[in-house]
């Protein structure tokens, strides 16, 4: 209920209104007085609030590093760097070792190939030298036997000498000895002569598989069978050529040389 208790027409609230007001907090707000319609509206410039500027917070000071942490970090980096150097060195050494191994293998192969070639060459040369020695010895022996058998005579071996000269010669030598050695054999038998030949030196001037040539120096001595004191001696140099015919050596040329 509303009562005009005041003279100026003020309105007082009844107790009931107090109860209602206490229970309704919205009623506590004061009502704004309405502006009179007759009052002109005064435009007032309202200041626009300034836009807030984002302030950059000041950087907090960095804490000082812990010396132990710095030392551990430095030691770790040093170990990493050392391991990197070691790995790089190991890879480099491995690469160098591989290159050295390749070079060693190539050199070893070359040495083996060269050794095999040289061994083959030396083996062939050694075989040739040995074969030459055998041929030279064979030709020297044959030439000495022919000279001694044809110039060492007595009445008992004259016929054998002639037969040997025919069997062991060929070509020009055979023609020469076939005509002359028979006369020599008759002279030895009739004159009862004894001759002896001694080989003084020999030198093989040619020696291959089928042919050879030997120079011989020999001493000849002759005397009558019943008078050894009436002896005559001289020295001869002769050239003897020979050829292998059907696997057997034949004297093909004989000549006295100065």
PDB file of N, CA and C in Angstrom, residues 63-167:
ATOM      1  N   UNK A  63      69.130 -17.885 -16.609  1.00  0.00           N
ATOM      2  CA  UNK A  63      69.898 -18.330 -15.437  1.00  0.00           C
ATOM      3  C   UNK A  63      71.315 -18.716 -15.846  1.00  0.00           C
ATOM      4  N   UNK A  64      72.225 -18.509 -15.004  1.00  0.00           N
ATOM      5  CA  UNK A  64      73.614 -18.872 -15.287  1.00  0.00           C
ATOM      6  C   UNK A  64      73.737 -20.389 -15.357  1.00  0.00           C
ATOM      7  N   UNK A  65      74.455 -20.890 -16.423  1.00  0.00           N
ATOM      8  CA  UNK A  65      74.583 -22.354 -16.558  1.00  0.00           C
ATOM      9  C   UNK A  65      75.374 -22.952 -15.409  1.00  0.00           C
ATOM     10  N   UNK A  66      74.980 -24.165 -15.133  1.00  0.00           N
ATOM     11  CA  UNK A  66      75.666 -24.903 -14.079  1.00  0.00           C
ATOM     12  C   UNK A  66      77.045 -25.333 -14.586  1.00  0.00           C
ATOM     13  N   UNK A  67      78.124 -25.041 -13.879  1.00  0.00           N
ATOM     14  CA  UNK A  67      79.464 -25.427 -14.364  1.00  0.00           C
ATOM     15  C   UNK A  67      79.596 -26.925 -14.604  1.00  0.00           C
ATOM     16  N   UNK A  68      78.991 -27.750 -13.772  1.00  0.00           N
ATOM     17  CA  UNK A  68      79.091 -29.192 -13.969  1.00  0.00           C
ATOM     18  C   UNK A  68      78.378 -29.612 -15.242  1.00  0.00           C
ATOM     19  N   UNK A  69      77.200 -28.968 -15.494  1.00  0.00           N
ATOM     20  CA  UNK A  69      76.469 -29.287 -16.716  1.00  0.00           C
ATOM     21  C   UNK A  69      77.265 -28.875 -17.943  1.00  0.00           C
ATOM     22  N   UNK A  70      77.899 -27.697 -17.855  1.00  0.00           N
ATOM     23  CA  UNK A  70      78.731 -27.238 -18.975  1.00  0.00           C
ATOM     24  C   UNK A  70      79.882 -28.200 -19.211  1.00  0.00           C
ATOM     25  N   UNK A  71      80.495 -28.651 -18.126  1.00  0.00           N
ATOM     26  CA  UNK A  71      81.623 -29.572 -18.260  1.00  0.00           C
ATOM     27  C   UNK A  71      81.178 -30.893 -18.862  1.00  0.00           C
ATOM     28  N   UNK A  72      80.012 -31.391 -18.409  1.00  0.00           N
ATOM     29  CA  UNK A  72      79.503 -32.649 -18.964  1.00  0.00           C
ATOM     30  C   UNK A  72      79.181 -32.490 -20.441  1.00  0.00           C
ATOM     31  N   UNK A  73      78.551 -31.349 -20.790  1.00  0.00           N
ATOM     32  CA  UNK A  73      78.211 -31.114 -22.192  1.00  0.00           C
ATOM     33  C   UNK A  73      79.469 -31.027 -23.053  1.00  0.00           C
ATOM     34  N   UNK A  74      80.487 -30.308 -22.551  1.00  0.00           N
ATOM     35  CA  UNK A  74      81.740 -30.196 -23.309  1.00  0.00           C
ATOM     36  C   UNK A  74      82.409 -31.558 -23.456  1.00  0.00           C
ATOM     37  N   UNK A  75      82.389 -32.359 -22.388  1.00  0.00           N
ATOM     38  CA  UNK A  75      82.978 -33.691 -22.466  1.00  0.00           C
ATOM     39  C   UNK A  75      82.234 -34.568 -23.447  1.00  0.00           C
ATOM     40  N   UNK A  76      80.902 -34.440 -23.474  1.00  0.00           N
ATOM     41  CA  UNK A  76      80.100 -35.235 -24.409  1.00  0.00           C
ATOM     42  C   UNK A  76      80.422 -34.861 -25.859  1.00  0.00           C
ATOM     43  N   UNK A  77      80.487 -33.533 -26.102  1.00  0.00           N
ATOM     44  CA  UNK A  77      80.806 -33.096 -27.459  1.00  0.00           C
ATOM     45  C   UNK A  77      82.207 -33.551 -27.869  1.00  0.00           C
ATOM     46  N   UNK A  78      83.120 -33.493 -26.919  1.00  0.00           N
ATOM     47  CA  UNK A  78      84.485 -33.942 -27.229  1.00  0.00           C
ATOM     48  C   UNK A  78      84.521 -35.429 -27.546  1.00  0.00           C
ATOM     49  N   UNK A  79      83.719 -36.215 -26.770  1.00  0.00           N
ATOM     50  CA  UNK A  79      83.673 -37.662 -27.051  1.00  0.00           C
ATOM     51  C   UNK A  79      83.056 -37.933 -28.409  1.00  0.00           C
ATOM     52  N   UNK A  80      81.977 -37.179 -28.743  1.00  0.00           N
ATOM     53  CA  UNK A  80      81.357 -37.340 -30.053  1.00  0.00           C
ATOM     54  C   UNK A  80      82.330 -37.006 -31.168  1.00  0.00           C
ATOM     55  N   UNK A  81      83.051 -35.904 -30.979  1.00  0.00           N
ATOM     56  CA  UNK A  81      84.024 -35.500 -31.988  1.00  0.00           C
ATOM     57  C   UNK A  81      85.138 -36.537 -32.102  1.00  0.00           C
ATOM     58  N   UNK A  82      85.593 -37.066 -30.967  1.00  0.00           N
ATOM     59  CA  UNK A  82      86.648 -38.081 -30.982  1.00  0.00           C
ATOM     60  C   UNK A  82      86.165 -39.333 -31.691  1.00  0.00           C
ATOM     61  N   UNK A  83      84.896 -39.749 -31.380  1.00  0.00           N
ATOM     62  CA  UNK A  83      84.368 -40.946 -32.052  1.00  0.00           C
ATOM     63  C   UNK A  83      84.244 -40.713 -33.546  1.00  0.00           C
ATOM     64  N   UNK A  84      83.822 -39.491 -33.928  1.00  0.00           N
ATOM     65  CA  UNK A  84      83.721 -39.185 -35.352  1.00  0.00           C
ATOM     66  C   UNK A  84      85.083 -39.251 -36.026  1.00  0.00           C
ATOM     67  N   UNK A  85      86.092 -38.697 -35.354  1.00  0.00           N
ATOM     68  CA  UNK A  85      87.443 -38.732 -35.917  1.00  0.00           C
ATOM     69  C   UNK A  85      87.932 -40.161 -36.021  1.00  0.00           C
ATOM     70  N   UNK A  86      87.661 -40.951 -34.967  1.00  0.00           N
ATOM     71  CA  UNK A  86      88.096 -42.345 -34.970  1.00  0.00           C
ATOM     72  C   UNK A  86      87.416 -43.119 -36.079  1.00  0.00           C
ATOM     73  N   UNK A  87      86.067 -42.885 -36.242  1.00  0.00           N
ATOM     74  CA  UNK A  87      85.354 -43.595 -37.307  1.00  0.00           C
ATOM     75  C   UNK A  87      85.875 -43.188 -38.670  1.00  0.00           C
ATOM     76  N   UNK A  88      86.120 -41.882 -38.845  1.00  0.00           N
ATOM     77  CA  UNK A  88      86.652 -41.416 -40.116  1.00  0.00           C
ATOM     78  C   UNK A  88      88.028 -42.002 -40.365  1.00  0.00           C
ATOM     79  N   UNK A  89      88.859 -42.000 -39.319  1.00  0.00           N
ATOM     80  CA  UNK A  89      90.197 -42.570 -39.465  1.00  0.00           C
ATOM     81  C   UNK A  89      90.120 -44.060 -39.762  1.00  0.00           C
ATOM     82  N   UNK A  90      89.166 -44.742 -39.083  1.00  0.00           N
ATOM     83  CA  UNK A  90      89.018 -46.176 -39.323  1.00  0.00           C
ATOM     84  C   UNK A  90      88.585 -46.449 -40.752  1.00  0.00           C
ATOM     85  N   UNK A  91      87.606 -45.640 -41.247  1.00  0.00           N
ATOM     86  CA  UNK A  91      87.167 -45.824 -42.629  1.00  0.00           C
ATOM     87  C   UNK A  91      88.300 -45.534 -43.600  1.00  0.00           C
ATOM     88  N   UNK A  92      89.066 -44.471 -43.291  1.00  0.00           N
ATOM     89  CA  UNK A  92      90.183 -44.140 -44.172  1.00  0.00           C
ATOM     90  C   UNK A  92      91.224 -45.248 -44.171  1.00  0.00           C
ATOM     91  N   UNK A  93      91.512 -45.766 -42.955  1.00  0.00           N
ATOM     92  CA  UNK A  93      92.483 -46.859 -42.882  1.00  0.00           C
ATOM     93  C   UNK A  93      91.961 -48.092 -43.611  1.00  0.00           C
ATOM     94  N   UNK A  94      90.650 -48.360 -43.467  1.00  0.00           N
ATOM     95  CA  UNK A  94      90.082 -49.514 -44.161  1.00  0.00           C
ATOM     96  C   UNK A  94      90.188 -49.331 -45.666  1.00  0.00           C
ATOM     97  N   UNK A  95      89.889 -48.092 -46.137  1.00  0.00           N
ATOM     98  CA  UNK A  95      90.025 -47.827 -47.568  1.00  0.00           C
ATOM     99  C   UNK A  95      91.458 -47.974 -48.031  1.00  0.00           C
ATOM    100  N   UNK A  96      92.396 -47.430 -47.254  1.00  0.00           N
ATOM    101  CA  UNK A  96      93.805 -47.572 -47.610  1.00  0.00           C
ATOM    102  C   UNK A  96      94.222 -49.036 -47.598  1.00  0.00           C
ATOM    103  N   UNK A  97      93.722 -49.768 -46.601  1.00  0.00           N
ATOM    104  CA  UNK A  97      94.063 -51.190 -46.544  1.00  0.00           C
ATOM    105  C   UNK A  97      93.520 -51.946 -47.747  1.00  0.00           C
ATOM    106  N   UNK A  98      92.295 -51.603 -48.187  1.00  0.00           N
ATOM    107  CA  UNK A  98      91.732 -52.256 -49.365  1.00  0.00           C
ATOM    108  C   UNK A  98      92.557 -51.950 -50.606  1.00  0.00           C
ATOM    109  N   UNK A  99      92.956 -50.675 -50.751  1.00  0.00           N
ATOM    110  CA  UNK A  99      93.771 -50.314 -51.905  1.00  0.00           C
ATOM    111  C   UNK A  99      95.102 -51.051 -51.881  1.00  0.00           C
ATOM    112  N   UNK A 100      95.719 -51.107 -50.699  1.00  0.00           N
ATOM    113  CA  UNK A 100      96.989 -51.819 -50.585  1.00  0.00           C
ATOM    114  C   UNK A 100      96.814 -53.299 -50.890  1.00  0.00           C
ATOM    115  N   UNK A 101      95.681 -53.870 -50.436  1.00  0.00           N
ATOM    116  CA  UNK A 101      95.431 -55.277 -50.716  1.00  0.00           C
ATOM    117  C   UNK A 101      95.287 -55.520 -52.210  1.00  0.00           C
ATOM    118  N   UNK A 102      94.570 -54.608 -52.903  1.00  0.00           N
ATOM    119  CA  UNK A 102      94.395 -54.756 -54.347  1.00  0.00           C
ATOM    120  C   UNK A 102      95.736 -54.657 -55.057  1.00  0.00           C
ATOM    121  N   UNK A 103      96.529 -53.655 -54.646  1.00  0.00           N
ATOM    122  CA  UNK A 103      97.852 -53.493 -55.253  1.00  0.00           C
ATOM    123  C   UNK A 103      98.717 -54.733 -55.004  1.00  0.00           C
ATOM    124  N   UNK A 104      98.641 -55.251 -53.765  1.00  0.00           N
ATOM    125  CA  UNK A 104      99.438 -56.434 -53.433  1.00  0.00           C
ATOM    126  C   UNK A 104      99.010 -57.630 -54.274  1.00  0.00           C
ATOM    127  N   UNK A 105      97.674 -57.803 -54.449  1.00  0.00           N
ATOM    128  CA  UNK A 105      97.176 -58.929 -55.252  1.00  0.00           C
ATOM    129  C   UNK A 105      97.630 -58.801 -56.695  1.00  0.00           C
ATOM    130  N   UNK A 106      97.526 -57.563 -57.246  1.00  0.00           N
ATOM    131  CA  UNK A 106      97.940 -57.348 -58.637  1.00  0.00           C
ATOM    132  C   UNK A 106      99.429 -57.623 -58.797  1.00  0.00           C
ATOM    133  N   UNK A 107     100.242 -57.090 -57.860  1.00  0.00           N
ATOM    134  CA  UNK A 107     101.684 -57.311 -57.941  1.00  0.00           C
ATOM    135  C   UNK A 107     102.027 -58.791 -57.806  1.00  0.00           C
ATOM    136  N   UNK A 108     101.319 -59.461 -56.891  1.00  0.00           N
ATOM    137  CA  UNK A 108     101.568 -60.898 -56.726  1.00  0.00           C
ATOM    138  C   UNK A 108     101.227 -61.661 -57.991  1.00  0.00           C
ATOM    139  N   UNK A 109     100.092 -61.284 -58.617  1.00  0.00           N
ATOM    140  CA  UNK A 109      99.706 -61.940 -59.870  1.00  0.00           C
ATOM    141  C   UNK A 109     100.742 -61.702 -60.952  1.00  0.00           C
ATOM    142  N   UNK A 110     101.215 -60.443 -61.043  1.00  0.00           N
ATOM    143  CA  UNK A 110     102.237 -60.139 -62.041  1.00  0.00           C
ATOM    144  C   UNK A 110     103.518 -60.922 -61.775  1.00  0.00           C
ATOM    145  N   UNK A 111     103.893 -60.994 -60.499  1.00  0.00           N
ATOM    146  CA  UNK A 111     105.102 -61.739 -60.157  1.00  0.00           C
ATOM    147  C   UNK A 111     104.948 -63.213 -60.510  1.00  0.00           C
ATOM    148  N   UNK A 112     103.748 -63.758 -60.226  1.00  0.00           N
ATOM    149  CA  UNK A 112     103.514 -65.164 -60.549  1.00  0.00           C
ATOM    150  C   UNK A 112     103.553 -65.404 -62.052  1.00  0.00           C
ATOM    151  N   UNK A 113     102.915 -64.484 -62.814  1.00  0.00           N
ATOM    152  CA  UNK A 113     102.907 -64.638 -64.271  1.00  0.00           C
ATOM    153  C   UNK A 113     104.320 -64.517 -64.824  1.00  0.00           C
ATOM    154  N   UNK A 114     105.034 -63.465 -64.357  1.00  0.00           N
ATOM    155  CA  UNK A 114     106.411 -63.285 -64.827  1.00  0.00           C
ATOM    156  C   UNK A 114     107.277 -64.474 -64.416  1.00  0.00           C
ATOM    157  N   UNK A 115     107.058 -64.956 -63.168  1.00  0.00           N
ATOM    158  CA  UNK A 115     107.822 -66.113 -62.720  1.00  0.00           C
ATOM    159  C   UNK A 115     107.541 -67.348 -63.567  1.00  0.00           C
ATOM    160  N   UNK A 116     106.231 -67.539 -63.915  1.00  0.00           N
ATOM    161  CA  UNK A 116     105.893 -68.695 -64.752  1.00  0.00           C
ATOM    162  C   UNK A 116     106.532 -68.572 -66.134  1.00  0.00           C
ATOM    163  N   UNK A 117     106.466 -67.337 -66.709  1.00  0.00           N
ATOM    164  CA  UNK A 117     107.071 -67.135 -68.028  1.00  0.00           C
ATOM    165  C   UNK A 117     108.577 -67.358 -67.971  1.00  0.00           C
ATOM    166  N   UNK A 118     109.223 -66.734 -66.965  1.00  0.00           N
ATOM    167  CA  UNK A 118     110.669 -66.900 -66.845  1.00  0.00           C
ATOM    168  C   UNK A 118     111.044 -68.343 -66.578  1.00  0.00           C
ATOM    169  N   UNK A 119     110.219 -69.006 -65.766  1.00  0.00           N
ATOM    170  CA  UNK A 119     110.499 -70.408 -65.487  1.00  0.00           C
ATOM    171  C   UNK A 119     110.414 -71.239 -66.756  1.00  0.00           C
ATOM    172  N   UNK A 120     109.371 -70.934 -67.573  1.00  0.00           N
ATOM    173  CA  UNK A 120     109.255 -71.653 -68.841  1.00  0.00           C
ATOM    174  C   UNK A 120     110.414 -71.364 -69.770  1.00  0.00           C
ATOM    175  N   UNK A 121     110.787 -70.074 -69.849  1.00  0.00           N
ATOM    176  CA  UNK A 121     111.908 -69.699 -70.725  1.00  0.00           C
ATOM    177  C   UNK A 121     113.205 -70.337 -70.239  1.00  0.00           C
ATOM    178  N   UNK A 122     113.458 -70.212 -68.911  1.00  0.00           N
ATOM    179  CA  UNK A 122     114.678 -70.802 -68.370  1.00  0.00           C
ATOM    180  C   UNK A 122     114.681 -72.319 -68.527  1.00  0.00           C
ATOM    181  N   UNK A 123     113.495 -72.919 -68.327  1.00  0.00           N
ATOM    182  CA  UNK A 123     113.416 -74.368 -68.500  1.00  0.00           C
ATOM    183  C   UNK A 123     113.720 -74.784 -69.931  1.00  0.00           C
ATOM    184  N   UNK A 124     113.165 -74.022 -70.893  1.00  0.00           N
ATOM    185  CA  UNK A 124     113.431 -74.329 -72.305  1.00  0.00           C
ATOM    186  C   UNK A 124     114.899 -74.117 -72.631  1.00  0.00           C
ATOM    187  N   UNK A 125     115.451 -72.988 -72.162  1.00  0.00           N
ATOM    188  CA  UNK A 125     116.861 -72.713 -72.417  1.00  0.00           C
ATOM    189  C   UNK A 125     117.755 -73.778 -71.774  1.00  0.00           C
ATOM    190  N   UNK A 126     117.396 -74.175 -70.553  1.00  0.00           N
ATOM    191  CA  UNK A 126     118.195 -75.206 -69.879  1.00  0.00           C
ATOM    192  C   UNK A 126     118.130 -76.515 -70.653  1.00  0.00           C
ATOM    193  N   UNK A 127     116.922 -76.837 -71.145  1.00  0.00           N
ATOM    194  CA  UNK A 127     116.783 -78.061 -71.936  1.00  0.00           C
ATOM    195  C   UNK A 127     117.636 -77.981 -73.200  1.00  0.00           C
ATOM    196  N   UNK A 128     117.617 -76.792 -73.862  1.00  0.00           N
ATOM    197  CA  UNK A 128     118.422 -76.631 -75.068  1.00  0.00           C
ATOM    198  C   UNK A 128     119.910 -76.752 -74.765  1.00  0.00           C
ATOM    199  N   UNK A 129     120.324 -76.138 -73.653  1.00  0.00           N
ATOM    200  CA  UNK A 129     121.743 -76.218 -73.285  1.00  0.00           C
ATOM    201  C   UNK A 129     122.147 -77.661 -72.993  1.00  0.00           C
ATOM    202  N   UNK A 130     121.290 -78.366 -72.251  1.00  0.00           N
ATOM    203  CA  UNK A 130     121.603 -79.758 -71.946  1.00  0.00           C
ATOM    204  C   UNK A 130     121.632 -80.601 -73.205  1.00  0.00           C
ATOM    205  N   UNK A 131     120.689 -80.307 -74.119  1.00  0.00           N
ATOM    206  CA  UNK A 131     120.677 -81.070 -75.375  1.00  0.00           C
ATOM    207  C   UNK A 131     121.928 -80.791 -76.199  1.00  0.00           C
ATOM    208  N   UNK A 132     122.331 -79.504 -76.208  1.00  0.00           N
ATOM    209  CA  UNK A 132     123.559 -79.150 -76.913  1.00  0.00           C
ATOM    210  C   UNK A 132     124.761 -79.872 -76.316  1.00  0.00           C
ATOM    211  N   UNK A 133     124.814 -79.960 -74.995  1.00  0.00           N
ATOM    212  CA  UNK A 133     125.923 -80.674 -74.354  1.00  0.00           C
ATOM    213  C   UNK A 133     125.941 -82.145 -74.772  1.00  0.00           C
ATOM    214  N   UNK A 134     124.779 -82.740 -74.803  1.00  0.00           N
ATOM    215  CA  UNK A 134     124.712 -84.146 -75.199  1.00  0.00           C
ATOM    216  C   UNK A 134     125.151 -84.337 -76.648  1.00  0.00           C
ATOM    217  N   UNK A 135     124.684 -83.457 -77.520  1.00  0.00           N
ATOM    218  CA  UNK A 135     125.064 -83.561 -78.928  1.00  0.00           C
ATOM    219  C   UNK A 135     126.567 -83.329 -79.110  1.00  0.00           C
ATOM    220  N   UNK A 136     127.097 -82.321 -78.438  1.00  0.00           N
ATOM    221  CA  UNK A 136     128.518 -82.027 -78.572  1.00  0.00           C
ATOM    222  C   UNK A 136     129.366 -83.212 -78.089  1.00  0.00           C
ATOM    223  N   UNK A 137     128.958 -83.787 -76.954  1.00  0.00           N
ATOM    224  CA  UNK A 137     129.704 -84.944 -76.448  1.00  0.00           C
ATOM    225  C   UNK A 137     129.597 -86.128 -77.419  1.00  0.00           C
ATOM    226  N   UNK A 138     128.403 -86.324 -77.963  1.00  0.00           N
ATOM    227  CA  UNK A 138     128.211 -87.439 -78.902  1.00  0.00           C
ATOM    228  C   UNK A 138     129.040 -87.237 -80.170  1.00  0.00           C
ATOM    229  N   UNK A 139     129.036 -86.035 -80.740  1.00  0.00           N
ATOM    230  CA  UNK A 139     129.763 -85.773 -81.980  1.00  0.00           C
ATOM    231  C   UNK A 139     131.274 -85.818 -81.742  1.00  0.00           C
ATOM    232  N   UNK A 140     131.720 -85.282 -80.594  1.00  0.00           N
ATOM    233  CA  UNK A 140     133.152 -85.328 -80.301  1.00  0.00           C
ATOM    234  C   UNK A 140     133.641 -86.767 -80.185  1.00  0.00           C
ATOM    235  N   UNK A 141     132.887 -87.583 -79.485  1.00  0.00           N
ATOM    236  CA  UNK A 141     133.285 -88.992 -79.315  1.00  0.00           C
ATOM    237  C   UNK A 141     133.313 -89.722 -80.656  1.00  0.00           C
ATOM    238  N   UNK A 142     132.311 -89.495 -81.493  1.00  0.00           N
ATOM    239  CA  UNK A 142     132.256 -90.176 -82.790  1.00  0.00           C
ATOM    240  C   UNK A 142     133.430 -89.754 -83.677  1.00  0.00           C
ATOM    241  N   UNK A 143     133.732 -88.440 -83.705  1.00  0.00           N
ATOM    242  CA  UNK A 143     134.830 -87.971 -84.550  1.00  0.00           C
ATOM    243  C   UNK A 143     136.166 -88.560 -84.079  1.00  0.00           C
ATOM    244  N   UNK A 144     136.403 -88.604 -82.761  1.00  0.00           N
ATOM    245  CA  UNK A 144     137.650 -89.172 -82.259  1.00  0.00           C
ATOM    246  C   UNK A 144     137.757 -90.660 -82.618  1.00  0.00           C
ATOM    247  N   UNK A 145     136.655 -91.391 -82.491  1.00  0.00           N
ATOM    248  CA  UNK A 145     136.682 -92.819 -82.815  1.00  0.00           C
ATOM    249  C   UNK A 145     137.004 -93.042 -84.289  1.00  0.00           C
ATOM    250  N   UNK A 146     136.419 -92.229 -85.164  1.00  0.00           N
ATOM    251  CA  UNK A 146     136.665 -92.389 -86.602  1.00  0.00           C
ATOM    252  C   UNK A 146     138.127 -92.092 -86.949  1.00  0.00           C
ATOM    253  N   UNK A 147     138.670 -91.021 -86.377  1.00  0.00           N
ATOM    254  CA  UNK A 147     140.077 -90.677 -86.683  1.00  0.00           C
ATOM    255  C   UNK A 147     141.024 -91.764 -86.166  1.00  0.00           C
ATOM    256  N   UNK A 148     140.802 -92.226 -84.944  1.00  0.00           N
ATOM    257  CA  UNK A 148     141.690 -93.236 -84.362  1.00  0.00           C
ATOM    258  C   UNK A 148     141.577 -94.550 -85.134  1.00  0.00           C
ATOM    259  N   UNK A 149     140.349 -94.971 -85.476  1.00  0.00           N
ATOM    260  CA  UNK A 149     140.173 -96.258 -86.162  1.00  0.00           C
ATOM    261  C   UNK A 149     140.764 -96.250 -87.564  1.00  0.00           C
ATOM    262  N   UNK A 150     140.826 -95.100 -88.221  1.00  0.00           N
ATOM    263  CA  UNK A 150     141.340 -95.048 -89.583  1.00  0.00           C
ATOM    264  C   UNK A 150     142.831 -94.767 -89.650  1.00  0.00           C
ATOM    265  N   UNK A 151     143.438 -94.362 -88.546  1.00  0.00           N
ATOM    266  CA  UNK A 151     144.867 -94.021 -88.583  1.00  0.00           C
ATOM    267  C   UNK A 151     145.704 -94.875 -87.633  1.00  0.00           C
ATOM    268  N   UNK A 152     145.096 -95.734 -86.875  1.00  0.00           N
ATOM    269  CA  UNK A 152     145.829 -96.665 -86.011  1.00  0.00           C
ATOM    270  C   UNK A 152     145.755 -98.033 -86.693  1.00  0.00           C
ATOM    271  N   UNK A 153     146.875 -98.458 -87.292  1.00  0.00           N
ATOM    272  CA  UNK A 153     146.854 -99.641 -88.150  1.00  0.00           C
ATOM    273  C   UNK A 153     147.992-100.607 -87.781  1.00  0.00           C
ATOM    274  N   UNK A 154     147.717-101.880 -88.074  1.00  0.00           N
ATOM    275  CA  UNK A 154     148.738-102.932 -88.022  1.00  0.00           C
ATOM    276  C   UNK A 154     148.255-104.044 -88.958  1.00  0.00           C
ATOM    277  N   UNK A 155     149.108-105.022 -89.255  1.00  0.00           N
ATOM    278  CA  UNK A 155     148.697-106.055 -90.219  1.00  0.00           C
ATOM    279  C   UNK A 155     147.448-106.820 -89.789  1.00  0.00           C
ATOM    280  N   UNK A 156     147.146-106.889 -88.474  1.00  0.00           N
ATOM    281  CA  UNK A 156     146.003-107.663 -88.021  1.00  0.00           C
ATOM    282  C   UNK A 156     144.663-106.894 -88.171  1.00  0.00           C
ATOM    283  N   UNK A 157     144.667-105.592 -88.087  1.00  0.00           N
ATOM    284  CA  UNK A 157     143.391-104.854 -88.119  1.00  0.00           C
ATOM    285  C   UNK A 157     143.176-104.063 -89.410  1.00  0.00           C
ATOM    286  N   UNK A 158     144.048-104.284 -90.395  1.00  0.00           N
ATOM    287  CA  UNK A 158     143.941-103.531 -91.648  1.00  0.00           C
ATOM    288  C   UNK A 158     142.607-103.784 -92.326  1.00  0.00           C
ATOM    289  N   UNK A 159     142.188-105.022 -92.423  1.00  0.00           N
ATOM    290  CA  UNK A 159     140.912-105.332 -93.079  1.00  0.00           C
ATOM    291  C   UNK A 159     139.726-104.763 -92.278  1.00  0.00           C
ATOM    292  N   UNK A 160     139.808-104.845 -90.953  1.00  0.00           N
ATOM    293  CA  UNK A 160     138.726-104.291 -90.108  1.00  0.00           C
ATOM    294  C   UNK A 160     138.614-102.772 -90.254  1.00  0.00           C
ATOM    295  N   UNK A 161     139.804-102.149 -90.434  1.00  0.00           N
ATOM    296  CA  UNK A 161     139.790-100.695 -90.641  1.00  0.00           C
ATOM    297  C   UNK A 161     139.076-100.343 -91.932  1.00  0.00           C
ATOM    298  N   UNK A 162     139.339-101.103 -92.986  1.00  0.00           N
ATOM    299  CA  UNK A 162     138.692-100.828 -94.258  1.00  0.00           C
ATOM    300  C   UNK A 162     137.182-101.023 -94.146  1.00  0.00           C
ATOM    301  N   UNK A 163     136.773-102.131 -93.527  1.00  0.00           N
ATOM    302  CA  UNK A 163     135.341-102.411 -93.370  1.00  0.00           C
ATOM    303  C   UNK A 163     134.669-101.307 -92.529  1.00  0.00           C
ATOM    304  N   UNK A 164     135.317-100.838 -91.479  1.00  0.00           N
ATOM    305  CA  UNK A 164     134.764 -99.791 -90.604  1.00  0.00           C
ATOM    306  C   UNK A 164     134.612 -98.473 -91.359  1.00  0.00           C
ATOM    307  N   UNK A 165     135.612 -98.175 -92.218  1.00  0.00           N
ATOM    308  CA  UNK A 165     135.556 -96.946 -92.999  1.00  0.00           C
ATOM    309  C   UNK A 165     134.381 -96.967 -93.962  1.00  0.00           C
ATOM    310  N   UNK A 166     134.056 -98.123 -94.509  1.00  0.00           N
ATOM    311  CA  UNK A 166     132.929 -98.211 -95.449  1.00  0.00           C
ATOM    312  C   UNK A 166     131.593 -98.144 -94.691  1.00  0.00           C
ATOM    313  N   UNK A 167     131.502 -98.816 -93.552  1.00  0.00           N
ATOM    314  CA  UNK A 167     130.222 -98.867 -92.812  1.00  0.00           C
ATOM    315  C   UNK A 167     129.876 -97.542 -92.124  1.00  0.00           C
TER     316      UNK A 167
END
